[in-house]
Coordinates of C-alpha atoms and ligand atoms in Angstrom, one line a residue:
M1 CA 123.4 64.1 81.7
A2 CA 120.7 62.1 83.4
Y3 CA 119.2 62.2 86.9
G4 CA 117.7 58.8 87.7
G5 CA 117.4 57.8 84.1
V6 CA 115.8 61.2 83.0
D7 CA 118.0 63.1 80.6
V8 CA 118.3 66.8 81.5
L9 CA 121.3 67.8 79.3
H10 CA 121.5 66.7 75.7
G11 CA 124.8 67.0 73.8
V12 CA 125.8 70.3 75.4
D13 CA 128.9 71.4 73.5
L14 CA 130.6 74.5 74.8
T15 CA 134.1 76.0 74.7
V16 CA 134.9 78.9 77.0
R17 CA 138.1 80.8 76.0
R18 CA 140.7 81.8 78.5
G19 CA 140.1 85.3 79.8
E20 CA 136.5 85.7 78.5
V21 CA 133.3 86.3 80.5
F22 CA 130.8 83.7 79.4
A23 CA 127.2 83.8 80.4
L24 CA 124.9 80.8 80.5
L25 CA 121.2 81.9 80.2
G26 CA 118.0 79.9 80.1
P27 CA 114.7 79.5 81.8
N28 CA 114.2 77.7 85.2
G29 CA 115.1 74.1 84.9
A30 CA 117.0 74.5 81.6
G31 CA 120.1 72.8 83.1
K32 CA 122.4 75.7 83.9
T33 CA 123.2 74.7 87.4
T34 CA 123.7 71.0 86.4
T35 CA 126.1 72.1 83.7
V36 CA 128.1 74.4 86.1
E37 CA 128.2 71.7 88.8
I38 CA 129.6 69.2 86.3
L39 CA 132.3 71.7 85.3
E40 CA 133.1 72.4 88.9
G41 CA 133.5 68.7 89.6
F42 CA 130.6 68.6 92.1
R43 CA 128.4 66.4 89.9
R44 CA 129.3 63.2 88.2
R45 CA 128.1 63.2 84.6
S46 CA 126.4 60.2 83.1
A47 CA 128.1 60.7 79.7
G48 CA 130.3 63.0 77.7
E49 CA 133.7 64.6 77.9
V50 CA 134.6 67.6 80.0
T51 CA 137.9 69.4 80.3
V52 CA 138.4 72.4 82.6
L53 CA 141.9 74.0 82.9
G54 CA 143.3 70.9 81.2
A55 CA 141.8 68.4 83.6
D56 CA 138.7 66.3 83.9
P57 CA 136.8 68.0 86.8
E58 CA 135.8 64.6 88.2
R59 CA 139.5 63.9 88.8
G60 CA 140.6 67.4 89.8
D61 CA 143.2 67.4 92.5
D62 CA 143.9 70.0 95.2
A63 CA 146.2 72.0 92.8
W64 CA 143.4 72.1 90.2
R65 CA 140.8 73.1 92.8
G66 CA 143.1 75.9 93.9
R67 CA 142.9 77.4 90.4
V68 CA 139.1 77.5 90.4
G69 CA 136.9 79.9 92.4
L70 CA 133.3 79.2 93.2
V71 CA 130.3 81.3 94.0
L72 CA 127.5 78.9 94.5
Q73 CA 123.7 79.4 94.6
S74 CA 123.3 77.9 98.1
W75 CA 124.9 79.2 101.2
R76 CA 127.5 77.1 102.9
D77 CA 127.4 76.2 106.5
H78 CA 129.4 78.8 108.4
R79 CA 126.6 80.6 110.1
R80 CA 128.3 81.2 113.5
W81 CA 131.6 82.5 112.0
R82 CA 132.4 86.2 112.0
V83 CA 132.9 87.7 108.5
G84 CA 136.5 88.6 108.9
E85 CA 137.5 85.3 110.6
L86 CA 135.8 83.3 107.9
L87 CA 137.6 85.1 105.1
T88 CA 141.0 84.8 106.9
H89 CA 140.3 81.1 107.4
F90 CA 139.5 80.6 103.7
A91 CA 142.5 82.7 102.7
S92 CA 144.8 80.3 104.7
Y93 CA 144.0 77.4 102.3
H94 CA 145.6 79.3 99.4
P95 CA 149.3 79.8 98.7
D96 CA 148.9 83.4 97.5
P97 CA 145.5 84.7 98.8
R98 CA 144.2 88.2 98.5
D99 CA 144.4 90.4 101.6
P100 CA 141.1 89.8 103.5
A101 CA 140.8 93.5 104.5
E102 CA 141.2 94.7 100.9
L103 CA 138.7 92.1 99.8
L104 CA 136.1 93.3 102.3
A105 CA 136.6 96.8 101.0
L106 CA 136.2 95.5 97.4
V107 CA 132.9 93.8 98.1
G108 CA 131.6 96.5 100.5
L109 CA 131.6 94.6 103.8
V110 CA 134.1 96.6 105.8
E111 CA 131.5 97.5 108.5
Q112 CA 130.5 93.8 108.8
V113 CA 133.9 92.5 109.6
G114 CA 133.0 91.5 113.1
Q115 CA 129.5 90.4 112.4
R116 CA 128.4 86.8 112.5
V117 CA 127.5 85.4 109.1
E118 CA 124.0 84.4 110.3
R119 CA 123.3 88.1 111.0
L120 CA 124.1 89.3 107.5
S121 CA 121.3 90.3 105.1
G122 CA 120.7 88.2 102.0
G123 CA 122.6 90.6 99.8
Q124 CA 125.5 90.9 102.2
R125 CA 125.8 87.1 102.3
R126 CA 126.0 87.0 98.5
R127 CA 128.8 89.6 98.7
L128 CA 130.6 87.4 101.2
D129 CA 130.1 84.5 98.8
V130 CA 131.8 86.5 96.1
A131 CA 134.7 87.4 98.4
L132 CA 135.1 83.8 99.4
G133 CA 135.1 82.8 95.7
I134 CA 137.9 85.1 94.7
V135 CA 140.1 85.0 97.9
G136 CA 142.4 82.5 96.3
R137 CA 143.0 84.5 93.1
P138 CA 141.4 81.9 90.9
E139 CA 142.2 81.6 87.1
L140 CA 138.6 80.5 86.5
L141 CA 135.6 81.8 88.4
F142 CA 132.2 80.2 88.5
L143 CA 129.4 82.6 89.4
D144 CA 126.0 80.9 89.8
E145 CA 123.4 83.7 89.9
P146 CA 125.8 85.9 91.9
T147 CA 123.7 89.1 92.2
T148 CA 120.5 87.6 93.5
G149 CA 119.3 89.9 96.3
F150 CA 121.8 92.7 95.5
D151 CA 120.5 96.2 95.7
P152 CA 121.3 98.3 92.6
R153 CA 124.4 99.9 94.0
A154 CA 125.8 96.6 95.1
R155 CA 125.0 95.1 91.7
H156 CA 126.8 98.0 90.0
A157 CA 129.9 97.6 92.2
F158 CA 129.8 93.8 91.6
H159 CA 129.7 94.4 87.8
R160 CA 132.8 96.6 88.1
L161 CA 134.5 94.0 90.1
V162 CA 133.9 91.3 87.5
E163 CA 135.0 93.6 84.7
R164 CA 138.2 94.3 86.7
L165 CA 138.9 90.6 87.4
A166 CA 138.4 89.8 83.7
R167 CA 140.1 92.8 82.0
E168 CA 142.9 93.5 84.4
E169 CA 143.7 90.1 85.9
G170 CA 142.7 87.9 83.0
V171 CA 140.3 85.7 85.1
T172 CA 138.0 83.5 83.0
V173 CA 134.4 83.9 84.3
L174 CA 131.5 81.5 83.7
L175 CA 128.3 83.2 84.9
T176 CA 124.7 82.1 85.1
T177 CA 122.1 84.7 85.6
H178 CA 118.5 85.6 85.0
D179 CA 119.4 89.2 84.8
L180 CA 119.7 89.8 81.0
A181 CA 121.0 93.4 81.4
E182 CA 123.8 91.8 83.6
A183 CA 124.6 89.3 80.9
E184 CA 124.6 92.0 78.2
R185 CA 126.8 94.2 80.2
L186 CA 129.3 91.6 81.4
A187 CA 129.5 88.8 78.9
D188 CA 131.8 88.5 75.8
R189 CA 129.7 85.6 74.7
I190 CA 126.4 84.1 75.8
A191 CA 125.0 80.6 75.4
L192 CA 121.3 80.0 75.6
L193 CA 120.2 76.7 77.2
V194 CA 116.6 75.6 76.7
G195 CA 115.4 72.1 77.7
G196 CA 119.0 70.9 78.3
R197 CA 120.2 71.9 74.8
V198 CA 122.4 74.8 73.7
R199 CA 120.0 76.6 71.3
A200 CA 122.2 79.6 70.6
C201 CA 125.7 80.8 71.3
G202 CA 127.5 84.0 70.4
T203 CA 128.1 87.6 71.3
P204 CA 125.1 89.6 72.6
S205 CA 124.8 91.4 69.2
E206 CA 125.1 88.1 67.2
L207 CA 122.3 86.7 69.3
A208 CA 120.2 89.8 68.6
R209 CA 120.8 89.4 64.9
R210 CA 120.0 85.7 64.9
A211 CA 116.6 86.3 66.6
A212 CA 115.9 88.9 63.9
A213 CA 113.9 90.9 66.4
R214 CA 112.9 94.2 64.7
A215 CA 113.3 97.8 65.9
E216 CA 110.2 99.7 67.0
V217 CA 109.6 103.3 65.9
R218 CA 107.0 105.2 67.9
W219 CA 105.8 108.8 67.4
R220 CA 102.8 111.1 68.1
A221 CA 100.8 111.7 64.9
E222 CA 99.4 115.1 63.9
D223 CA 96.0 114.1 65.2
G224 CA 97.6 113.6 68.7
T225 CA 97.4 109.8 68.7
F226 CA 100.4 107.5 69.3
R227 CA 101.6 105.4 66.4
G228 CA 104.1 102.6 66.4
E229 CA 105.6 100.4 63.7
R230 CA 108.1 97.5 63.7
T231 CA 110.7 97.6 61.0
D232 CA 114.1 96.1 59.9
D233 CA 115.1 99.5 58.7
P234 CA 114.2 102.2 61.3
S235 CA 116.3 104.8 59.5
R236 CA 114.3 104.5 56.3
L237 CA 111.0 104.7 58.3
V238 CA 112.1 107.8 60.1
W239 CA 113.3 109.4 56.8
D240 CA 109.8 108.7 55.2
L241 CA 108.1 110.1 58.3
H242 CA 110.1 113.3 58.0
R243 CA 109.5 113.7 54.3
N244 CA 105.7 113.3 54.8
A245 CA 105.4 115.5 57.9
R246 CA 104.8 119.2 57.8
G247 CA 107.1 119.9 60.7
P248 CA 109.0 118.2 63.5
I249 CA 107.7 114.7 64.5
A250 CA 106.5 114.8 68.1
E251 CA 107.9 112.3 70.7
L252 CA 109.8 110.3 68.1
E253 CA 111.4 107.2 69.6
V254 CA 113.4 104.3 68.0
R255 CA 113.7 101.3 70.3
R256 CA 116.3 98.7 69.2
P257 CA 115.7 95.1 70.2
T258 CA 117.3 94.4 73.6
L259 CA 118.8 91.1 74.7
E260 CA 115.6 90.6 76.6
D261 CA 113.5 90.8 73.4
T262 CA 115.9 88.4 71.8
Y263 CA 115.8 86.0 74.8
L264 CA 112.0 86.0 75.0
R265 CA 111.7 85.3 71.3
M266 CA 114.3 82.6 71.3
V267 CA 113.0 80.8 74.4
H268 CA 109.4 81.0 73.1
R269 CA 110.5 79.7 69.7
E270 CA 112.6 76.9 71.1
E271 CA 110.1 75.8 73.7
T272 CA 107.4 75.6 71.0
A273 CA 109.8 73.6 68.8
V274 CA 110.6 71.2 71.7
A275 CA 106.9 70.8 72.5
D276 CA 106.3 69.9 68.8
E277 CA 109.2 67.4 68.8
E278 CA 107.8 65.7 71.8
V279 CA 104.3 65.1 70.2
P280 CA 104.3 61.4 69.3
A281 CA 104.0 60.7 65.5
Ligands
ATP1 N1 119.4 66.4 92.1 C1 118.5 66.3 91.1 N2 117.8 65.2 91.0 C2 116.9 65.1 90.0 N3 116.6 66.0 89.1 C3 117.3 67.2 89.2 C4 118.2 67.4 90.2 N4 118.8 68.6 90.1 C5 118.1 69.2 89.0 N5 117.3 68.3 88.5 C6 116.4 68.6 87.3 O1 117.3 68.8 86.2 C7 116.8 69.9 85.4 C8 117.8 71.0 85.3 O2 117.9 71.6 86.6 P1 119.0 72.8 86.9 O3 119.0 73.1 88.3 O4 120.3 72.4 86.2 O5 118.3 74.0 86.0 P2 118.7 75.6 86.0 O6 118.8 76.0 84.6 O7 119.9 75.8 86.9 O8 117.4 76.2 86.7 P3 117.2 77.5 87.6 O9 117.2 78.7 86.7 O10 115.8 77.3 88.2 O11 118.3 77.5 88.7 C9 115.4 70.3 86.0 O12 114.4 69.6 85.3 C10 115.5 69.8 87.4 O13 114.2 69.4 87.9

């Protein structure tokens, strides 16, 4: 994919399975939104093949569009509408919409039903975006940074909602996010995009193994100082510590690599490799 002759996606090859939650991760400018917009049919690709729900998104008709739900990064232009009216209006486009009142309860906007969209807070607008995205009972839901601006409680409620849509209703979800804990919690599989290329793809635990990040064991030594060691085999290290200690080990802690550790290592490694590739011979 090129913008004005500049390639921003290079040979991106992804398959999202029906019913799975798939997260696209990557640093700013990696190409996540461009990828999602191509899949949604909003952006014309300069090369390559794309099939979404059996059709090329560039030629998706109304029936195809009705099977797809979108939660976009930028707010649409309905500032003067009232929340309940807007949702009812969007529902009227779909043959079998969700009940707007139930949906408002689901996203926690019951009290805002009569409020104008322009008066909503940032997080409340995002919740409305989510409601608009699922009002038509989509088979496939695109969530582009859906929880930006959510407070922790709204984020938690949103995660439960996505889990419910995926597990109980079989909705396929493609999510982009910068919140790694969110990806780890929600995604069946994750693709890591760096510099417009897919650099890794797999379950969160597969990615952790691939990055080979090591666990960290920390404890307070007998002289009162803190010690820490990185190891592939924390169990063996803890066993050795116990054998050599005269009593219990104070403040012993084993920290497994998180998706964040993995992500930071991979992005660093890939960006360094890309920089090396770009150095002229
Ligand atoms: N309309 C456009 N015209 C020209 N270049 C663009 C356009 N939109 C995006 N780009 C460029 O394409 C690259 C990928 O951008 P994209 O928005 O897809 O990244 P992203 O991974 O979604 O980033 P972010 O995490 O910041 O949202 C960037 O280098 C960006 O500058």
